Tab-separated table of C-alpha atoms in Angstrom:
chain	number	residue	atom	x	y	z
A	1	MET	CA	0.000	0.000	0.000
A	2	GLY	CA	1.375	3.380	-1.010
A	3	PRO	CA	1.710	6.494	1.162
A	4	PHE	CA	-1.428	8.181	2.432
A	5	LEU	CA	-2.264	11.617	1.049
A	6	PRO	CA	-0.533	13.853	3.655
A	7	ASP	CA	2.615	11.695	3.612
A	8	ALA	CA	2.700	11.636	-0.194
A	9	VAL	CA	2.543	15.435	-0.425
A	10	ARG	CA	5.291	15.757	2.212
A	11	GLN	CA	7.531	13.281	0.377
A	12	HIS	CA	7.164	14.963	-3.010
A	13	ALA	CA	7.704	18.394	-1.419
A	14	ALA	CA	10.983	17.095	0.002
A	15	LEU	CA	12.186	15.146	-3.053
A	16	THR	CA	10.908	17.309	-5.925
A	17	PRO	CA	9.916	20.623	-4.307
A	18	GLY	CA	9.829	22.566	-7.577
A	19	ALA	CA	7.694	20.060	-9.495
A	20	PRO	CA	4.220	21.283	-10.503
A	21	ALA	CA	1.466	19.827	-8.326
A	22	VAL	CA	-1.778	21.568	-9.326
A	23	THR	CA	-2.591	24.021	-12.113
A	24	GLU	CA	-5.735	26.097	-12.459
A	25	GLY	CA	-5.823	28.530	-15.361
A	26	SER	CA	-2.542	30.475	-15.412
A	27	ARG	CA	-1.632	29.648	-11.799
A	28	THR	CA	0.418	26.619	-10.730
A	29	LEU	CA	1.277	25.395	-7.243
A	30	ILE	CA	4.515	23.434	-6.965
A	31	TYR	CA	4.696	20.610	-4.418
A	32	ALA	CA	6.624	22.682	-1.885
A	33	GLU	CA	3.892	25.349	-2.009
A	34	LEU	CA	1.056	22.829	-1.793
A	35	ASP	CA	2.700	21.288	1.264
A	36	ARG	CA	3.165	24.686	2.953
A	37	ARG	CA	-0.316	25.919	2.176
A	38	GLY	CA	-1.776	22.608	3.360
A	39	ASN	CA	0.030	23.223	6.663
A	40	ARG	CA	-1.434	26.724	6.864
A	41	VAL	CA	-4.965	25.379	6.302
A	42	ALA	CA	-4.389	22.699	8.947
A	43	GLN	CA	-3.152	25.196	11.529
A	44	ALA	CA	-6.008	27.599	10.765
A	45	LEU	CA	-8.508	24.815	11.405
A	46	LEU	CA	-6.888	23.958	14.715
A	47	ALA	CA	-6.677	27.657	15.682
A	48	SER	CA	-10.428	28.004	15.094
A	49	GLY	CA	-11.082	26.122	18.304
A	50	LEU	CA	-12.990	23.324	16.581
A	51	PRO	CA	-12.154	19.784	17.727
A	52	LYS	CA	-10.455	17.300	15.438
A	53	GLY	CA	-12.976	15.276	13.483
A	54	THR	CA	-15.146	18.329	12.767
A	55	HIS	CA	-16.689	18.408	9.286
A	56	VAL	CA	-15.287	21.167	7.077
A	57	GLY	CA	-17.760	22.102	4.362
A	58	TYR	CA	-16.584	23.800	1.206
A	59	LEU	CA	-18.332	25.102	-1.876
A	60	VAL	CA	-15.579	25.231	-4.493
A	61	ARG	CA	-15.064	24.232	-8.095
A	62	PRO	CA	-12.209	21.911	-9.127
A	63	GLY	CA	-8.997	23.879	-8.689
A	64	ILE	CA	-6.144	24.904	-6.411
A	65	LEU	CA	-8.394	25.857	-3.487
A	66	ALA	CA	-9.989	22.401	-3.504
A	67	ALA	CA	-6.541	20.766	-3.390
A	68	GLU	CA	-5.332	22.982	-0.515
A	69	LEU	CA	-8.428	22.279	1.571
A	70	LEU	CA	-8.255	18.522	0.994
A	71	VAL	CA	-4.581	18.339	1.995
A	72	GLY	CA	-5.077	20.687	4.963
A	73	CYS	CA	-8.016	18.715	6.359
A	74	ALA	CA	-6.062	15.463	6.033
A	75	LYS	CA	-3.080	16.951	7.873
A	76	ALA	CA	-5.153	18.428	10.708
A	77	GLY	CA	-7.411	15.453	11.354
A	78	PHE	CA	-10.568	17.217	10.163
A	79	VAL	CA	-13.163	15.754	7.786
A	80	ALA	CA	-13.195	17.362	4.344
A	81	THR	CA	-16.835	17.652	3.239
A	82	PRO	CA	-17.035	19.115	-0.273
A	83	LEU	CA	-20.573	20.338	-0.927
A	84	ASN	CA	-22.522	20.014	-4.142
A	85	TRP	CA	-22.875	23.611	-5.308
A	86	ARG	CA	-25.470	22.537	-7.864
A	87	LEU	CA	-27.983	21.864	-5.100
A	88	ALA	CA	-30.806	24.275	-4.377
A	89	ALA	CA	-30.457	26.171	-1.092
A	90	PRO	CA	-32.885	23.934	0.874
A	91	GLU	CA	-31.053	20.814	-0.329
A	92	LEU	CA	-27.693	22.336	0.557
A	93	VAL	CA	-28.914	23.274	4.027
A	94	ALA	CA	-30.192	19.735	4.587
A	95	VAL	CA	-26.755	18.299	3.780
A	96	ALA	CA	-24.975	20.890	5.965
A	97	GLN	CA	-27.264	20.107	8.901
A	98	ASP	CA	-26.836	16.382	8.429
A	99	ALA	CA	-23.023	16.777	8.433
A	100	GLU	CA	-23.136	19.097	11.443
A	101	LEU	CA	-20.621	21.389	9.767
A	102	GLY	CA	-18.401	23.436	12.031
A	103	ILE	CA	-17.099	25.730	9.306
A	104	VAL	CA	-17.896	26.440	5.655
A	105	LEU	CA	-15.546	27.877	3.045
A	106	THR	CA	-16.879	29.200	-0.236
A	107	GLN	CA	-15.937	30.778	-3.499
A	108	THR	CA	-17.639	34.081	-4.211
A	109	GLU	CA	-20.123	32.729	-6.737
A	110	PHE	CA	-21.562	30.338	-4.150
A	111	LEU	CA	-22.072	32.931	-1.398
A	112	PRO	CA	-25.906	32.695	-1.507
A	113	GLY	CA	-25.745	28.990	-0.686
A	114	ALA	CA	-23.120	29.569	2.003
A	115	HIS	CA	-25.250	32.285	3.586
A	116	ALA	CA	-28.237	29.912	3.599
A	117	VAL	CA	-26.099	27.339	5.427
A	118	ARG	CA	-24.884	29.949	7.920
A	119	ALA	CA	-28.451	31.079	8.605
A	120	ALA	CA	-29.497	27.488	9.302
A	121	LEU	CA	-26.463	26.762	11.506
A	122	PRO	CA	-26.055	29.778	13.818
A	123	GLY	CA	-22.509	30.298	14.998
A	124	ILE	CA	-20.877	28.426	12.117
A	125	THR	CA	-17.684	30.050	10.832
A	126	LEU	CA	-17.889	31.330	7.261
A	127	VAL	CA	-14.742	31.849	5.186
A	128	THR	CA	-15.038	33.414	1.737
A	129	GLU	CA	-12.666	33.431	-1.191
A	130	SER	CA	-12.445	37.227	-1.477
A	131	GLU	CA	-14.403	40.151	0.020
A	132	ALA	CA	-16.254	38.978	3.102
A	133	ALA	CA	-19.308	40.270	4.886
A	134	PRO	CA	-18.919	41.671	8.429
A	135	ALA	CA	-17.829	39.137	11.074
A	136	GLU	CA	-16.652	36.710	8.386
A	137	HIS	CA	-13.158	35.868	7.149
A	138	THR	CA	-11.446	35.996	3.791
A	139	TYR	CA	-9.507	32.860	2.922
A	140	GLU	CA	-6.047	34.435	2.798
A	141	GLY	CA	-6.707	36.337	6.023
A	142	TRP	CA	-7.959	33.176	7.716
A	143	LEU	CA	-4.875	31.102	6.832
A	144	CYS	CA	-2.179	30.891	9.482
A	145	GLU	CA	1.190	32.513	8.822
A	146	GLU	CA	3.915	30.962	6.682
A	147	GLY	CA	6.463	28.772	8.395
A	148	ILE	CA	4.043	26.843	10.601
A	149	ALA	CA	5.457	23.401	11.351
A	150	ASP	CA	3.997	20.256	9.804
A	151	LEU	CA	1.631	18.244	11.995
A	152	GLY	CA	2.907	14.762	11.252
A	153	ALA	CA	1.047	11.713	9.996
A	154	GLY	CA	-2.587	10.873	10.715
A	155	SER	CA	-4.083	7.469	11.494
A	156	GLU	CA	-4.886	5.359	8.453
A	157	ASP	CA	-8.294	4.575	9.989
A	158	ALA	CA	-9.159	8.242	10.553
A	159	VAL	CA	-12.150	9.483	8.552
A	160	PHE	CA	-10.851	12.460	6.576
A	161	LEU	CA	-13.401	12.707	3.771
A	162	GLN	CA	-17.204	12.648	3.715
A	163	LEU	CA	-18.919	12.616	0.343
A	164	TYR	CA	-22.659	12.763	-0.063
A	165	THR	CA	-24.204	10.266	-2.426
A	166	SER	CA	-25.502	11.802	-5.608
A	167	GLY	CA	-29.055	11.373	-4.424
A	168	THR	CA	-30.789	9.790	-7.417
A	169	THR	CA	-33.419	8.835	-4.853
A	170	GLY	CA	-34.118	10.389	-1.480
A	171	LEU	CA	-31.880	12.515	0.728
A	172	PRO	CA	-28.152	12.068	0.021
A	173	LYS	CA	-26.253	10.073	2.642
A	174	GLY	CA	-22.826	11.001	4.002
A	175	VAL	CA	-20.317	8.315	3.005
A	176	GLN	CA	-17.369	8.301	5.413
A	177	LEU	CA	-13.965	7.544	3.890
A	178	THR	CA	-10.672	7.032	5.691
A	179	LEU	CA	-7.118	7.766	4.583
A	180	GLN	CA	-6.718	4.042	3.915
A	181	ASN	CA	-9.957	3.893	1.892
A	182	VAL	CA	-8.826	6.630	-0.490
A	183	THR	CA	-5.160	5.712	-0.893
A	184	ALA	CA	-4.264	4.824	-4.470
A	185	GLY	CA	-1.672	2.229	-3.446
A	186	GLU	CA	1.589	1.408	-5.183
A	187	PHE	CA	0.067	-1.510	-7.116
A	188	GLN	CA	-2.711	0.619	-8.601
A	189	LEU	CA	-0.301	3.444	-9.446
A	190	ARG	CA	1.969	1.014	-11.307
A	191	GLU	CA	-0.983	-0.612	-13.047
A	192	MET	CA	-2.136	2.760	-14.413
A	193	GLY	CA	1.370	3.825	-15.399
A	194	TRP	CA	1.548	6.805	-13.044
A	195	THR	CA	4.963	8.488	-12.606
A	196	ASN	CA	6.071	11.891	-11.368
A	197	ALA	CA	6.272	12.900	-15.040
A	198	SER	CA	2.562	12.192	-15.602
A	199	VAL	CA	0.143	15.025	-16.356
A	200	ALA	CA	-3.477	14.486	-15.377
A	201	VAL	CA	-6.567	16.401	-16.376
A	202	ASN	CA	-9.262	16.682	-13.703
A	203	ALA	CA	-12.558	18.178	-14.772
A	204	MET	CA	-14.737	16.295	-12.285
A	205	PRO	CA	-16.399	18.080	-9.341
A	206	VAL	CA	-14.622	17.397	-6.063
A	207	PHE	CA	-17.896	16.520	-4.321
A	208	HIS	CA	-17.831	13.349	-6.432
A	209	ILE	CA	-15.496	10.437	-5.661
A	210	ALA	CA	-14.189	10.586	-9.236
A	211	GLY	CA	-12.963	14.172	-8.809
A	212	THR	CA	-11.410	13.782	-5.360
A	213	GLY	CA	-10.161	10.224	-5.945
A	214	TRP	CA	-8.462	11.203	-9.207
A	215	LEU	CA	-6.770	14.140	-7.470
A	216	VAL	CA	-5.511	11.860	-4.669
A	217	SER	CA	-4.106	9.387	-7.227
A	218	ALA	CA	-2.185	12.113	-9.055
A	219	LEU	CA	-0.820	13.668	-5.856
A	220	SER	CA	0.180	10.236	-4.547
A	221	ALA	CA	2.241	9.687	-7.703
A	222	GLY	CA	3.836	13.139	-7.577
A	223	ALA	CA	2.165	13.926	-10.894
A	224	HIS	CA	0.951	17.273	-12.219
A	225	THR	CA	-2.835	17.783	-12.129
A	226	VAL	CA	-4.451	20.368	-14.392
A	227	MET	CA	-7.899	21.208	-13.021
A	228	LEU	CA	-10.826	22.753	-14.858
A	229	PRO	CA	-13.476	24.648	-12.901
A	230	ASP	CA	-16.056	23.923	-15.626
A	231	LEU	CA	-16.720	20.719	-17.510
A	232	VAL	CA	-16.703	22.252	-21.011
A	233	PRO	CA	-15.771	19.736	-23.753
A	234	GLY	CA	-13.940	22.212	-25.988
A	235	ALA	CA	-11.923	23.573	-23.060
A	236	VAL	CA	-11.017	20.049	-21.938
A	237	VAL	CA	-9.610	19.184	-25.366
A	238	GLU	CA	-7.683	22.463	-25.635
A	239	LEU	CA	-6.152	21.916	-22.204
A	240	MET	CA	-5.216	18.301	-23.026
A	241	GLU	CA	-3.285	19.476	-26.071
A	242	ARG	CA	-1.600	22.455	-24.392
A	243	HIS	CA	-0.412	20.592	-21.287
A	244	ARG	CA	0.381	17.312	-23.085
A	245	VAL	CA	-1.929	15.380	-20.772
A	246	THR	CA	-1.009	11.728	-20.227
A	247	HIS	CA	-3.824	10.586	-17.903
A	248	ALA	CA	-7.517	11.496	-17.942
A	249	PHE	CA	-10.631	10.387	-16.075
A	250	PHE	CA	-13.978	10.814	-17.824
A	251	VAL	CA	-17.483	9.615	-17.076
A	252	PRO	CA	-19.219	8.087	-20.122
A	253	ALA	CA	-21.382	11.204	-20.529
A	254	MET	CA	-18.220	13.280	-20.973
A	255	LEU	CA	-16.755	10.788	-23.435
A	256	HIS	CA	-19.974	11.079	-25.382
A	257	LEU	CA	-19.675	14.894	-25.511
A	258	LEU	CA	-15.982	14.804	-26.426
A	259	THR	CA	-16.343	12.231	-29.184
A	260	THR	CA	-19.140	14.205	-30.830
A	261	LEU	CA	-17.141	17.457	-31.099
A	262	PRO	CA	-16.955	18.362	-34.814
A	263	ASP	CA	-13.141	18.496	-34.998
A	264	ILE	CA	-12.273	15.849	-32.414
A	265	ARG	CA	-10.491	13.574	-34.937
A	266	GLU	CA	-8.172	16.423	-35.912
A	267	ARG	CA	-6.888	17.126	-32.384
A	268	ASP	CA	-3.486	16.086	-31.041
A	269	PHE	CA	-3.659	13.409	-28.346
A	270	SER	CA	-0.201	11.956	-28.990
A	271	ALA	CA	0.865	12.412	-25.331
A	272	LEU	CA	-2.203	10.623	-23.987
A	273	GLN	CA	-1.393	7.259	-22.407
A	274	LEU	CA	-4.520	6.295	-20.490
A	275	ILE	CA	-8.183	7.213	-20.178
A	276	VAL	CA	-9.890	5.909	-17.068
A	277	TYR	CA	-13.671	5.835	-17.214
A	278	GLY	CA	-16.441	4.862	-14.831
A	279	ALA	CA	-19.153	6.186	-12.477
A	280	SER	CA	-21.968	5.098	-14.814
A	281	PRO	CA	-22.555	2.399	-17.472
A	282	ILE	CA	-21.021	2.776	-20.924
A	283	THR	CA	-22.361	1.269	-24.137
A	284	PRO	CA	-19.986	-0.772	-26.318
A	285	ALA	CA	-20.694	1.622	-29.222
A	286	LEU	CA	-19.468	4.649	-27.252
A	287	LEU	CA	-16.460	2.743	-25.934
A	288	ARG	CA	-15.388	1.639	-29.420
A	289	ARG	CA	-15.822	5.168	-30.755
A	290	SER	CA	-13.745	6.607	-27.912
A	291	MET	CA	-10.968	4.055	-28.374
A	292	GLY	CA	-10.779	4.838	-32.079
A	293	ILE	CA	-10.569	8.597	-31.540
A	294	PHE	CA	-8.113	8.841	-28.646
A	295	GLY	CA	-5.846	5.939	-29.590
A	296	CYS	CA	-4.572	5.333	-26.040
A	297	GLY	CA	-5.055	2.721	-23.362
A	298	PHE	CA	-8.470	2.514	-21.711
A	299	TYR	CA	-9.060	1.428	-18.106
A	300	GLN	CA	-12.538	0.997	-16.659
A	301	LYS	CA	-13.171	1.363	-12.914
A	302	TYR	CA	-16.334	-0.054	-11.448
A	303	GLY	CA	-17.349	1.000	-7.965
A	304	GLN	CA	-19.379	3.554	-6.073
A	305	THR	CA	-18.792	6.173	-3.412
A	306	GLU	CA	-19.120	3.487	-0.735
A	307	THR	CA	-16.198	1.555	-2.300
A	308	THR	CA	-14.131	4.686	-3.051
A	309	GLY	CA	-14.835	3.973	-6.703
A	310	SER	CA	-12.877	0.698	-6.584
A	311	ALA	CA	-14.408	-2.763	-6.877
A	312	SER	CA	-13.177	-4.089	-10.237
A	313	ARG	CA	-11.264	-2.857	-13.254
A	314	LEU	CA	-11.020	-3.666	-16.944
A	315	LEU	CA	-7.371	-3.359	-17.946
A	316	PRO	CA	-6.164	-1.849	-21.235
A	317	GLU	CA	-5.137	-5.277	-22.528
A	318	ASP	CA	-8.736	-6.459	-22.046
A	319	HIS	CA	-10.098	-3.697	-24.295
A	320	VAL	CA	-10.149	-5.864	-27.412
A	321	VAL	CA	-12.429	-4.678	-30.200
A	322	ASP	CA	-12.500	-7.791	-32.418
A	323	GLY	CA	-12.443	-11.535	-31.861
A	324	PRO	CA	-13.765	-13.758	-29.078
A	325	ARG	CA	-12.302	-11.579	-26.290
A	326	SER	CA	-14.238	-8.543	-27.552
A	327	THR	CA	-17.098	-9.662	-25.307
A	328	LEU	CA	-15.040	-8.327	-22.383
A	329	LEU	CA	-15.918	-4.793	-23.500
A	330	ARG	CA	-19.319	-5.462	-21.950
A	331	SER	CA	-17.730	-6.409	-18.637
A	332	ALA	CA	-16.465	-4.371	-15.694
A	333	GLY	CA	-13.249	-6.391	-15.643
A	334	ASN	CA	-11.792	-8.485	-12.866
A	335	MET	CA	-10.410	-7.738	-9.420
A	336	ARG	CA	-7.065	-6.498	-8.140
A	337	PRO	CA	-5.400	-8.764	-5.555
A	338	ASP	CA	-6.554	-6.495	-2.704
A	339	VAL	CA	-10.260	-6.577	-3.658
A	340	GLU	CA	-12.843	-9.369	-3.306
A	341	VAL	CA	-16.112	-9.551	-5.255
A	342	ALA	CA	-18.876	-12.133	-4.921
A	343	ILE	CA	-22.418	-12.564	-6.255
A	344	ALA	CA	-25.272	-13.342	-3.876
A	345	ASP	CA	-28.894	-14.264	-4.222
A	346	PRO	CA	-30.671	-10.991	-3.305
A	347	VAL	CA	-33.325	-12.881	-1.296
A	348	THR	CA	-31.374	-15.587	0.554
A	349	GLY	CA	-27.951	-13.909	0.609
A	350	ASP	CA	-26.296	-17.166	-0.486
A	351	HIS	CA	-23.374	-16.856	-2.887
A	352	VAL	CA	-24.210	-18.144	-6.362
A	353	ALA	CA	-22.283	-19.938	-9.087
A	354	PRO	CA	-20.553	-18.257	-12.060
A	355	GLY	CA	-23.021	-17.130	-14.690
A	356	VAL	CA	-25.897	-16.654	-12.240
A	357	VAL	CA	-27.177	-13.095	-11.817
A	358	GLY	CA	-27.415	-11.748	-8.292
A	359	GLU	CA	-26.389	-8.822	-6.135
A	360	ILE	CA	-22.742	-7.760	-6.371
A	361	LEU	CA	-20.904	-7.854	-3.015
A	362	THR	CA	-17.400	-6.570	-2.314
A	363	ARG	CA	-14.797	-6.495	0.470
A	364	SER	CA	-11.552	-4.504	0.506
A	365	HIS	CA	-9.655	-1.764	2.312
A	366	HIS	CA	-11.440	0.681	-0.023
A	367	VAL	CA	-14.869	-0.012	1.537
A	368	THR	CA	-16.375	2.723	3.708
A	369	PRO	CA	-16.699	2.136	7.457
A	370	GLY	CA	-20.301	3.264	6.996
A	371	TYR	CA	-22.690	6.155	6.508
A	372	TRP	CA	-22.530	9.131	8.860
A	373	LYS	CA	-25.065	8.628	11.681
A	374	ARG	CA	-27.218	6.120	9.768
A	375	PRO	CA	-27.102	2.965	11.948
A	376	GLU	CA	-30.121	1.285	10.365
A	377	GLU	CA	-28.871	1.890	6.835
A	378	ASN	CA	-25.384	0.717	7.824
A	379	GLU	CA	-26.901	-2.517	9.067
A	380	ALA	CA	-28.565	-2.985	5.691
A	381	LEU	CA	-25.383	-1.981	3.834
A	382	PHE	CA	-23.233	-4.839	5.147
A	383	THR	CA	-23.744	-8.578	5.445
A	384	ALA	CA	-23.045	-10.344	8.725
A	385	ASP	CA	-19.604	-11.422	7.452
A	386	GLY	CA	-18.556	-7.955	6.297
A	387	TRP	CA	-19.436	-7.857	2.608
A	388	LEU	CA	-20.758	-4.559	1.288
A	389	ARG	CA	-24.004	-4.835	-0.631
A	390	THR	CA	-23.646	-2.668	-3.750
A	391	GLY	CA	-27.285	-2.763	-4.852
A	392	ASP	CA	-26.043	-3.604	-8.356
A	393	ALA	CA	-27.023	-6.773	-10.160
A	394	GLY	CA	-24.505	-8.796	-12.135
A	395	TYR	CA	-22.647	-12.063	-12.552
A	396	LEU	CA	-19.101	-13.419	-12.662
A	397	ASP	CA	-18.028	-15.530	-15.615
A	398	MET	CA	-15.827	-18.622	-15.320
A	399	ASP	CA	-12.681	-16.481	-15.672
A	400	GLY	CA	-13.652	-14.111	-12.871
A	401	TYR	CA	-14.787	-11.186	-15.032
A	402	LEU	CA	-17.674	-9.171	-13.658
A	403	PHE	CA	-20.652	-8.350	-15.855
A	404	ILE	CA	-23.062	-5.742	-14.503
A	405	THR	CA	-26.644	-6.123	-15.591
A	406	ASP	CA	-28.075	-3.079	-13.788
A	407	ARG	CA	-29.173	-1.632	-10.478
A	408	ILE	CA	-31.403	-4.204	-8.807
A	409	LYS	CA	-34.071	-1.562	-8.298
A	410	ASP	CA	-33.913	-0.593	-12.021
A	411	MET	CA	-34.622	-4.112	-13.225
A	412	VAL	CA	-37.817	-4.258	-15.305
A	413	ILE	CA	-40.174	-7.186	-14.680
A	414	THR	CA	-42.367	-7.583	-17.725
A	415	GLY	CA	-44.698	-10.542	-18.164
A	416	GLY	CA	-42.825	-12.351	-15.385
A	417	GLU	CA	-39.449	-11.959	-17.139
A	418	ASN	CA	-36.528	-9.953	-15.739
A	419	VAL	CA	-35.086	-7.376	-18.128
A	420	TYR	CA	-31.932	-5.436	-17.293
A	421	PRO	CA	-32.011	-2.009	-18.970
A	422	ILE	CA	-28.327	-1.946	-19.885
A	423	GLU	CA	-28.833	-4.873	-22.273
A	424	VAL	CA	-31.547	-2.979	-24.133
A	425	GLU	CA	-29.583	0.292	-24.034
A	426	SER	CA	-26.536	-1.402	-25.538
A	427	ALA	CA	-28.639	-2.808	-28.369
A	428	LEU	CA	-30.327	0.527	-29.137
A	429	ALA	CA	-27.007	2.409	-28.983
A	430	GLU	CA	-25.763	0.382	-31.963
A	431	HIS	CA	-28.362	2.041	-34.209
A	432	PRO	CA	-26.721	4.821	-36.276
A	433	ALA	CA	-29.571	7.254	-35.547
A	434	VAL	CA	-29.271	6.926	-31.758
A	435	LEU	CA	-27.113	9.497	-29.983
A	436	ASP	CA	-28.129	8.744	-26.378
A	437	VAL	CA	-30.578	6.341	-24.744
A	438	ALA	CA	-32.031	5.294	-21.395
A	439	VAL	CA	-34.287	2.309	-20.733
A	440	PHE	CA	-36.600	1.883	-17.750
A	441	GLY	CA	-39.903	0.321	-16.762
A	442	THR	CA	-43.296	2.003	-16.799
A	443	PRO	CA	-46.585	0.624	-15.436
A	444	ASP	CA	-48.489	-1.573	-17.890
A	445	GLU	CA	-51.891	-3.124	-17.276
A	446	LYS	CA	-51.145	-6.241	-19.303
A	447	TRP	CA	-47.436	-6.878	-18.649
A	448	GLY	CA	-47.004	-5.325	-15.197
A	449	GLU	CA	-44.210	-3.175	-16.569
A	450	ALA	CA	-43.431	-2.149	-20.125
A	451	VAL	CA	-39.832	-1.821	-21.319
A	452	THR	CA	-39.649	1.871	-22.201
A	453	ALA	CA	-36.878	3.775	-23.985
A	454	ALA	CA	-36.087	7.478	-24.030
A	455	VAL	CA	-33.990	8.196	-27.122
A	456	VAL	CA	-32.003	11.219	-28.265
A	457	LEU	CA	-31.604	11.105	-32.035
A	458	ARG	CA	-28.292	11.900	-33.690
A	459	PRO	CA	-28.424	15.109	-35.745
A	460	GLY	CA	-27.393	14.983	-39.369
A	461	VAL	CA	-28.424	11.373	-40.048
A	462	ASP	CA	-31.651	9.871	-41.318
A	463	PRO	CA	-34.088	9.834	-38.387
A	464	ALA	CA	-35.513	6.597	-37.067
A	465	THR	CA	-39.071	5.922	-36.024
A	466	ALA	CA	-40.088	4.132	-32.863
A	467	GLN	CA	-40.923	1.033	-34.886
A	468	ASP	CA	-37.527	1.176	-36.626
A	469	LEU	CA	-35.788	0.999	-33.259
A	470	ILE	CA	-38.032	-1.744	-31.919
A	471	ASP	CA	-37.377	-3.834	-35.039
A	472	PHE	CA	-33.648	-3.124	-34.734
A	473	THR	CA	-33.473	-4.526	-31.207
A	474	ARG	CA	-35.505	-7.593	-32.141
A	475	GLU	CA	-32.503	-8.786	-34.176
A	476	ARG	CA	-30.108	-8.382	-31.244
A	477	ILE	CA	-31.897	-9.327	-28.014
A	478	ALA	CA	-34.737	-11.619	-26.954
A	479	SER	CA	-38.148	-10.450	-28.051
A	480	TYR	CA	-39.426	-9.958	-24.483
A	481	LYS	CA	-36.556	-7.506	-23.843
A	482	LYS	CA	-37.312	-5.206	-26.765
A	483	PRO	CA	-38.808	-1.809	-25.925
A	484	ARG	CA	-42.583	-1.645	-26.216
A	485	ILE	CA	-42.614	2.143	-25.905
A	486	VAL	CA	-40.116	4.617	-27.400
A	487	HIS	CA	-40.078	8.320	-26.541
A	488	PHE	CA	-37.916	10.789	-28.449
A	489	VAL	CA	-36.432	13.483	-26.196
A	490	GLU	CA	-33.999	16.362	-26.708
A	491	GLU	CA	-31.713	15.286	-23.862
A	492	LEU	CA	-31.566	12.899	-20.931
A	493	PRO	CA	-31.661	14.252	-17.369
A	494	ARG	CA	-28.430	13.551	-15.475
A	495	ASN	CA	-27.009	14.230	-12.045
A	496	PRO	CA	-23.589	15.941	-11.620
A	497	SER	CA	-21.717	12.633	-11.926
A	498	GLY	CA	-23.329	11.896	-15.291
A	499	LYS	CA	-25.766	9.245	-14.097
A	500	ILE	CA	-29.085	9.289	-15.892
A	501	LEU	CA	-31.972	10.167	-13.586
A	502	LYS	CA	-34.391	7.418	-14.532
A	503	ARG	CA	-36.814	8.380	-11.785
A	504	VAL	CA	-37.240	11.712	-13.603
A	505	LEU	CA	-37.882	9.912	-16.887
A	506	ARG	CA	-40.391	7.571	-15.259
A	507	LYS	CA	-42.267	10.510	-13.772
A	508	GLU	CA	-42.261	12.551	-16.983
A	509	LEU	CA	-42.894	9.804	-19.519
A	510	ALA	CA	-44.917	7.102	-17.795
A	511	PRO	CA	-48.266	8.943	-18.152
A	512	ARG	CA	-47.832	9.426	-21.883
A	513	GLU	CA	-49.129	7.054	-24.504
A	514	ALA	CA	-46.804	5.276	-26.874
């Protein structure tokens, strides 16, 4: 296991103090500066009078400030709690109250949300990026002076990060993560080809495990991370060319946007070595298109916030487009030596044989110790022998590769048959007129549920009708799996991590007739 985040930053500051650590726009922090400013954040937190273990909320975009706060919290023994600035004020307040924040730091553009939090939590300290209201602090004025001594190493079991689940249903839950949970580890760093000469692009929000986890991986390797405050496809490509990016993490929704840019095949990605993707399902059509355009290694990570994004991985050598091994493109890969995965019957809990679909379970040092103050949900989250229940359905093949069929709750039961939406989505995505697609179940008097598709058509090609698409799938999947209803929409609703909000589609489209 590699060094934990605070130790990694200290080591790189000592060995390569002038190496670039984090870039945002025209500003770059070298490792020596990141280490010093992390110390200043840590000492400022301790000087505030708040006890160690207090949750530190921050409303910031991906950038230097996010990196300083993460490192500072880890050094001081506080819990970094990046807040989703896309939430409406009442939602933001609910998360802040649940976390029992002791302090909130905010960039200027998010002041309204920060003020709403402060009003709901009287006495909370508010630190703003620039000009502050009376009785509040500016960030630079709040930081302790230069030259403050380092605080030493923290416990590997200490919770230092709390991320709130994306909340596709219900109130988001606070997922507690320890230094050990989030560590990249020497094996994983080698497997992804990280070195201190690597250059990573990070355009993911830090309130998502992909954004914070990717930053931790790069800092652990001593690599240079270029962060983008906004997830704008054109800006991402321009930055990748200018900084000669070697490593990138993209959710499938971002890959979709990038690969549909008009001039994407003319751009220079010659420095690119690896694209890591995950956080939501990807269709084989999008994966093949992405591999053809970027021409680098691809590495899929399957996991969720509760597993720090790590349960299985599909290695670059398993991304085979043609031949019998091309079926692996539909898999989520196999497991690293430090991760266990099993499949269990969702009713009995018994482990099942290869090829049998059930609930995916996992055990590893990446698994959360539990949700913040949710004892009943923690009891449901883990089995008696310590396996984490993912809520995803899938199966293991004879070679130990994991195939995800869907979320158990998203499974469609039509006429007594189980249909997993990702199978239908993958079939529809092969049609040349389909740009984006989501499949879900809607109430049906005859069948119980009807397989329903929401489709975004590709501009500039001959349009398809609903019957065209239904006939197209009939040639590729069993007849009972084909969509019975097809809706054409302008775009699919997604949460900040790129996951399609199927509950929104069910609500909006279920009442309509085919």
